[in-house]
mmCIF file of C-alpha atoms and ligand atoms in Angstrom:
data_model
loop_
_atom_site.group_PDB
_atom_site.id
_atom_site.type_symbol
_atom_site.label_atom_id
_atom_site.label_comp_id
_atom_site.label_asym_id
_atom_site.label_seq_id
_atom_site.Cartn_x
_atom_site.Cartn_y
_atom_site.Cartn_z
ATOM 1 C CA UNK A 1 4.191 -20.643 26.875
ATOM 2 C CA UNK A 2 7.644 -19.831 28.232
ATOM 3 C CA UNK A 3 10.258 -18.303 25.928
ATOM 4 C CA UNK A 4 13.265 -20.333 24.831
ATOM 5 C CA UNK A 5 15.640 -17.356 24.612
ATOM 6 C CA UNK A 6 16.115 -17.809 20.844
ATOM 7 C CA UNK A 7 14.595 -14.411 20.005
ATOM 8 C CA UNK A 8 14.678 -12.499 23.278
ATOM 9 C CA UNK A 9 17.248 -13.023 26.013
ATOM 10 C CA UNK A 10 14.860 -12.450 28.926
ATOM 11 C CA UNK A 11 11.618 -14.210 29.723
ATOM 12 C CA UNK A 12 8.107 -13.376 28.584
ATOM 13 C CA UNK A 13 7.251 -11.394 31.716
ATOM 14 C CA UNK A 14 10.400 -9.328 31.282
ATOM 15 C CA UNK A 15 9.552 -8.506 27.654
ATOM 16 C CA UNK A 16 5.961 -7.596 28.508
ATOM 17 C CA UNK A 17 7.112 -5.365 31.341
ATOM 18 C CA UNK A 18 9.377 -3.418 28.979
ATOM 19 C CA UNK A 19 6.564 -3.019 26.454
ATOM 20 C CA UNK A 20 4.018 -2.032 29.114
ATOM 21 C CA UNK A 21 6.290 0.781 30.242
ATOM 22 C CA UNK A 22 6.071 2.292 26.723
ATOM 23 C CA UNK A 23 2.324 2.047 26.118
ATOM 24 C CA UNK A 24 -1.044 3.247 27.365
ATOM 25 C CA UNK A 25 -3.215 0.574 29.013
ATOM 26 C CA UNK A 26 -5.429 0.551 25.937
ATOM 27 C CA UNK A 27 -2.573 -0.221 23.576
ATOM 28 C CA UNK A 28 -0.948 -2.681 25.966
ATOM 29 C CA UNK A 29 -4.193 -4.691 25.916
ATOM 30 C CA UNK A 30 -4.058 -4.538 22.111
ATOM 31 C CA UNK A 31 -0.535 -5.976 21.877
ATOM 32 C CA UNK A 32 -1.467 -8.789 24.293
ATOM 33 C CA UNK A 33 -4.360 -9.658 21.969
ATOM 34 C CA UNK A 34 -2.148 -9.495 18.890
ATOM 35 C CA UNK A 35 0.506 -11.703 20.528
ATOM 36 C CA UNK A 36 -2.087 -14.316 21.468
ATOM 37 C CA UNK A 37 -3.690 -14.238 18.005
ATOM 38 C CA UNK A 38 -0.251 -14.540 16.373
ATOM 39 C CA UNK A 39 0.464 -17.561 18.579
ATOM 40 C CA UNK A 40 -2.768 -19.265 17.518
ATOM 41 C CA UNK A 41 -2.360 -18.483 13.814
ATOM 42 C CA UNK A 42 1.280 -19.624 13.881
ATOM 43 C CA UNK A 43 0.177 -23.026 15.185
ATOM 44 C CA UNK A 44 -2.551 -23.191 12.553
ATOM 45 C CA UNK A 45 -0.287 -22.182 9.662
ATOM 46 C CA UNK A 46 2.831 -24.049 10.742
ATOM 47 C CA UNK A 47 5.357 -21.383 11.665
ATOM 48 C CA UNK A 48 7.314 -20.825 14.889
ATOM 49 C CA UNK A 49 4.714 -19.873 17.495
ATOM 50 C CA UNK A 50 7.219 -18.246 19.866
ATOM 51 C CA UNK A 51 8.623 -16.072 17.085
ATOM 52 C CA UNK A 52 5.096 -15.086 16.032
ATOM 53 C CA UNK A 53 3.982 -14.278 19.581
ATOM 54 C CA UNK A 54 7.027 -12.065 20.140
ATOM 55 C CA UNK A 55 6.423 -10.284 16.823
ATOM 56 C CA UNK A 56 2.829 -9.659 17.912
ATOM 57 C CA UNK A 57 3.855 -8.364 21.326
ATOM 58 C CA UNK A 58 6.409 -5.911 19.912
ATOM 59 C CA UNK A 59 4.639 -4.812 16.705
ATOM 60 C CA UNK A 60 3.388 -1.475 18.155
ATOM 61 C CA UNK A 61 6.273 -1.029 20.640
ATOM 62 C CA UNK A 62 7.181 2.394 19.202
ATOM 63 C CA UNK A 63 3.640 3.625 18.530
ATOM 64 C CA UNK A 64 3.627 6.174 21.374
ATOM 65 C CA UNK A 65 7.067 7.630 20.752
ATOM 66 C CA UNK A 66 7.147 11.289 19.730
ATOM 67 C CA UNK A 67 7.551 12.535 16.174
ATOM 68 C CA UNK A 68 10.892 14.039 17.232
ATOM 69 C CA UNK A 69 12.120 10.622 18.382
ATOM 70 C CA UNK A 70 11.146 9.035 15.062
ATOM 71 C CA UNK A 71 12.780 11.816 13.040
ATOM 72 C CA UNK A 72 15.976 11.477 15.036
ATOM 73 C CA UNK A 73 16.007 7.704 14.440
ATOM 74 C CA UNK A 74 15.409 8.129 10.688
ATOM 75 C CA UNK A 75 18.558 10.256 10.511
ATOM 76 C CA UNK A 76 20.620 8.144 12.921
ATOM 77 C CA UNK A 77 19.908 4.959 10.942
ATOM 78 C CA UNK A 78 20.198 6.574 7.494
ATOM 79 C CA UNK A 79 16.692 5.435 6.601
ATOM 80 C CA UNK A 80 15.159 6.804 3.360
ATOM 81 C CA UNK A 81 14.482 10.519 3.805
ATOM 82 C CA UNK A 82 11.127 10.173 2.048
ATOM 83 C CA UNK A 83 9.932 8.796 5.388
ATOM 84 C CA UNK A 84 10.015 12.375 6.657
ATOM 85 C CA UNK A 85 7.005 13.096 4.415
ATOM 86 C CA UNK A 86 4.904 10.614 6.425
ATOM 87 C CA UNK A 87 3.895 10.309 10.044
ATOM 88 C CA UNK A 88 3.371 8.056 13.026
ATOM 89 C CA UNK A 89 1.204 5.558 11.188
ATOM 90 C CA UNK A 90 4.087 4.682 8.835
ATOM 91 C CA UNK A 91 6.955 5.359 11.231
ATOM 92 C CA UNK A 92 5.827 3.096 14.070
ATOM 93 C CA UNK A 93 6.352 0.046 11.841
ATOM 94 C CA UNK A 94 9.322 0.837 9.612
ATOM 95 C CA UNK A 95 11.196 3.010 12.104
ATOM 96 C CA UNK A 96 9.689 1.180 15.070
ATOM 97 C CA UNK A 97 11.709 -1.903 14.088
ATOM 98 C CA UNK A 98 14.885 0.115 14.785
ATOM 99 C CA UNK A 99 13.678 0.986 18.297
ATOM 100 C CA UNK A 100 12.916 -2.694 18.901
ATOM 101 C CA UNK A 101 16.460 -3.581 17.842
ATOM 102 C CA UNK A 102 18.113 -0.826 19.863
ATOM 103 C CA UNK A 103 16.005 -0.900 23.035
ATOM 104 C CA UNK A 104 14.719 -4.485 23.296
ATOM 105 C CA UNK A 105 17.788 -6.039 21.588
ATOM 106 C CA UNK A 106 15.647 -8.235 19.365
ATOM 107 C CA UNK A 107 17.682 -8.793 16.199
ATOM 108 C CA UNK A 108 15.755 -11.556 14.424
ATOM 109 C CA UNK A 109 15.167 -10.106 10.952
ATOM 110 C CA UNK A 110 12.003 -12.135 10.410
ATOM 111 C CA UNK A 111 10.443 -10.511 13.487
ATOM 112 C CA UNK A 112 11.729 -7.057 12.514
ATOM 113 C CA UNK A 113 10.424 -7.395 8.950
ATOM 114 C CA UNK A 114 7.011 -8.468 10.212
ATOM 115 C CA UNK A 115 6.941 -5.292 12.321
ATOM 116 C CA UNK A 116 8.077 -3.183 9.356
ATOM 117 C CA UNK A 117 5.271 -4.607 7.200
ATOM 118 C CA UNK A 118 2.486 -4.772 9.756
ATOM 119 C CA UNK A 119 0.640 -1.577 8.787
ATOM 120 C CA UNK A 120 0.634 -1.495 4.968
ATOM 121 C CA UNK A 121 1.885 -4.967 4.101
ATOM 122 C CA UNK A 122 4.255 -5.534 1.176
ATOM 123 C CA UNK A 123 4.046 -7.153 -2.275
ATOM 124 C CA UNK A 124 5.861 -10.194 -0.909
ATOM 125 C CA UNK A 125 5.026 -11.236 2.640
ATOM 126 C CA UNK A 126 6.255 -14.294 4.508
ATOM 127 C CA UNK A 127 3.738 -16.378 6.421
ATOM 128 C CA UNK A 128 4.963 -14.655 9.601
ATOM 129 C CA UNK A 129 4.436 -11.220 8.011
ATOM 130 C CA UNK A 130 0.884 -12.187 7.053
ATOM 131 C CA UNK A 131 0.150 -13.539 10.522
ATOM 132 C CA UNK A 132 1.181 -10.284 12.208
ATOM 133 C CA UNK A 133 -0.608 -8.157 9.583
ATOM 134 C CA UNK A 134 -3.848 -10.118 10.029
ATOM 135 C CA UNK A 135 -3.612 -10.557 13.825
ATOM 136 C CA UNK A 136 -3.324 -6.795 14.223
ATOM 137 C CA UNK A 137 -6.669 -6.488 12.428
ATOM 138 C CA UNK A 138 -8.623 -9.281 14.124
ATOM 139 C CA UNK A 139 -7.267 -9.564 17.700
ATOM 140 C CA UNK A 140 -10.073 -9.975 20.278
ATOM 141 C CA UNK A 141 -10.185 -6.297 21.326
ATOM 142 C CA UNK A 142 -10.843 -5.091 17.761
ATOM 143 C CA UNK A 143 -14.404 -4.037 17.037
ATOM 144 C CA UNK A 144 -15.527 -2.715 13.655
ATOM 145 C CA UNK A 145 -18.285 -3.726 11.224
ATOM 146 C CA UNK A 146 -16.346 -6.351 9.256
ATOM 147 C CA UNK A 147 -14.261 -7.807 12.067
ATOM 148 C CA UNK A 148 -16.250 -11.049 12.398
ATOM 149 C CA UNK A 149 -15.791 -11.805 8.698
ATOM 150 C CA UNK A 150 -12.103 -10.973 8.958
ATOM 151 C CA UNK A 151 -11.761 -13.319 11.965
ATOM 152 C CA UNK A 152 -13.418 -16.212 10.181
ATOM 153 C CA UNK A 153 -11.023 -15.729 7.268
ATOM 154 C CA UNK A 154 -7.978 -15.371 9.538
ATOM 155 C CA UNK A 155 -8.566 -18.814 11.067
ATOM 156 C CA UNK A 156 -9.592 -20.516 7.818
ATOM 157 C CA UNK A 157 -7.591 -18.974 4.945
ATOM 158 C CA UNK A 158 -4.694 -16.638 5.699
ATOM 159 C CA UNK A 159 -4.336 -15.475 2.097
ATOM 160 C CA UNK A 160 -8.010 -14.497 1.906
ATOM 161 C CA UNK A 161 -7.660 -12.684 5.228
ATOM 162 C CA UNK A 162 -4.777 -10.624 3.807
ATOM 163 C CA UNK A 163 -6.866 -9.811 0.732
ATOM 164 C CA UNK A 164 -9.896 -8.842 2.825
ATOM 165 C CA UNK A 165 -7.911 -6.601 5.170
ATOM 166 C CA UNK A 166 -5.953 -4.913 2.392
ATOM 167 C CA UNK A 167 -9.065 -4.133 0.382
ATOM 168 C CA UNK A 168 -11.124 -2.912 3.325
ATOM 169 C CA UNK A 169 -8.341 -0.780 4.765
ATOM 170 C CA UNK A 170 -7.776 0.941 1.426
ATOM 171 C CA UNK A 171 -11.496 1.442 0.912
ATOM 172 C CA UNK A 172 -11.741 2.976 4.359
ATOM 173 C CA UNK A 173 -8.740 5.255 3.849
ATOM 174 C CA UNK A 174 -10.059 6.439 0.475
ATOM 175 C CA UNK A 175 -13.491 7.096 1.956
ATOM 176 C CA UNK A 176 -11.794 9.572 4.317
ATOM 177 C CA UNK A 177 -9.582 11.104 1.587
ATOM 178 C CA UNK A 178 -6.469 9.921 3.434
ATOM 179 C CA UNK A 179 -3.092 10.028 1.721
ATOM 180 C CA UNK A 180 -2.155 6.479 0.668
ATOM 181 C CA UNK A 181 1.376 5.253 1.302
ATOM 182 C CA UNK A 182 2.666 3.858 -2.015
ATOM 183 C CA UNK A 183 3.570 0.475 -0.520
ATOM 184 C CA UNK A 184 -0.100 0.047 0.412
ATOM 185 C CA UNK A 185 -0.933 0.230 -3.308
ATOM 186 C CA UNK A 186 1.790 -2.318 -4.083
ATOM 187 C CA UNK A 187 0.230 -4.650 -1.504
ATOM 188 C CA UNK A 188 -3.185 -4.082 -3.057
ATOM 189 C CA UNK A 189 -1.856 -4.865 -6.551
ATOM 190 C CA UNK A 190 -0.072 -8.010 -5.358
ATOM 191 C CA UNK A 191 -2.899 -9.502 -3.280
ATOM 192 C CA UNK A 192 -6.224 -7.984 -4.327
ATOM 193 C CA UNK A 193 -6.088 -6.799 -7.951
ATOM 194 C CA UNK A 194 -6.922 -9.172 -10.799
ATOM 195 C CA UNK A 195 -3.801 -10.011 -12.767
HETATM 196 P P1 LIG B 201 -2.506 -0.026 14.904
HETATM 197 O O1 LIG B 201 -1.083 0.483 14.966
HETATM 198 O O2 LIG B 201 -2.736 -1.222 15.749
HETATM 199 O O3 LIG B 201 -3.509 1.060 15.179
HETATM 200 O O4 LIG B 201 -2.796 -0.522 13.400
HETATM 201 P P2 LIG B 201 -1.961 -0.298 12.047
HETATM 202 O O5 LIG B 201 -0.512 -0.263 12.327
HETATM 203 O O6 LIG B 201 -2.432 -1.345 11.096
HETATM 204 O O7 LIG B 201 -2.469 1.077 11.451
HETATM 205 C C1 LIG B 201 -2.153 2.329 11.983
HETATM 206 C C2 LIG B 201 -3.013 3.374 11.307
HETATM 207 O O8 LIG B 201 -2.534 3.624 9.981
HETATM 208 C C3 LIG B 201 -4.472 2.991 11.148
HETATM 209 O O9 LIG B 201 -5.286 4.078 11.585
HETATM 210 C C4 LIG B 201 -4.622 2.740 9.641
HETATM 211 O O10 LIG B 201 -5.938 3.004 9.175
HETATM 212 C C5 LIG B 201 -3.620 3.728 9.084
HETATM 213 N N1 LIG B 201 -3.120 3.443 7.745
HETATM 214 C C6 LIG B 201 -2.748 2.254 7.218
HETATM 215 N N2 LIG B 201 -2.314 2.397 5.941
HETATM 216 C C7 LIG B 201 -2.411 3.719 5.647
HETATM 217 C C8 LIG B 201 -2.140 4.519 4.476
HETATM 218 O O11 LIG B 201 -1.694 4.049 3.418
HETATM 219 N N3 LIG B 201 -2.409 5.876 4.576
HETATM 220 C C9 LIG B 201 -2.892 6.454 5.726
HETATM 221 N N4 LIG B 201 -3.101 7.771 5.754
HETATM 222 N N5 LIG B 201 -3.152 5.735 6.835
HETATM 223 C C10 LIG B 201 -2.929 4.389 6.800
HETATM 224 FE FE1 LIG B 202 0.521 -0.657 14.236
HETATM 225 FE FE1 LIG B 203 -1.387 -2.771 16.215
#
């Protein structure tokens, strides 16, 4: 699929070249898989497939930037200072969206919000947000015990896929005694917990 220019001024090859320059080969393969999965899920769930593919391609654009670069951006953009208590896994989404705006000149807020929410979700997610969140988890290069189940859900029931991913990610993080970002709990309460 060629790009229309509605979300990114250059063409697809130009965007991918800019992203490739920022990422290891391993992660570049990942974002290609996420972009393709986003494209497929967008067609299935009736949202703009070009917008979804671009969101998938850029979602981890900032993942390999240094902590110092993220900290500088948090200050430059007057983002909440509580972010300083977290690390790359939170920054590459929330702060990563600012790098995407500033360096790739993508300003579509729906794409940027999907990037911001791709790691821990949010209590309210648009269909595009859910597609990026789920595609990140099930793209073809992913391999973990529950991935086949997650894939079946992704292509059959997006809401159930969000629930499955949210629950399993939290279970995994708790099993390793990881610190849980509060928004991850809000996502859990909104999508997984019984009312
Ligand atoms: P990736 O960027 O494609 O590797 O995938 P994600 O953006 O979804 O996740 C990045 C990392 O953050 C993964 O290792 C997740 O397990 C981890 N992660 C997600 N939510 C939390 C959280 O609330 N706390 C902690 N400590 N890690 C989390
Ligand atoms: Fe990520
Ligand atoms: Fe990712």
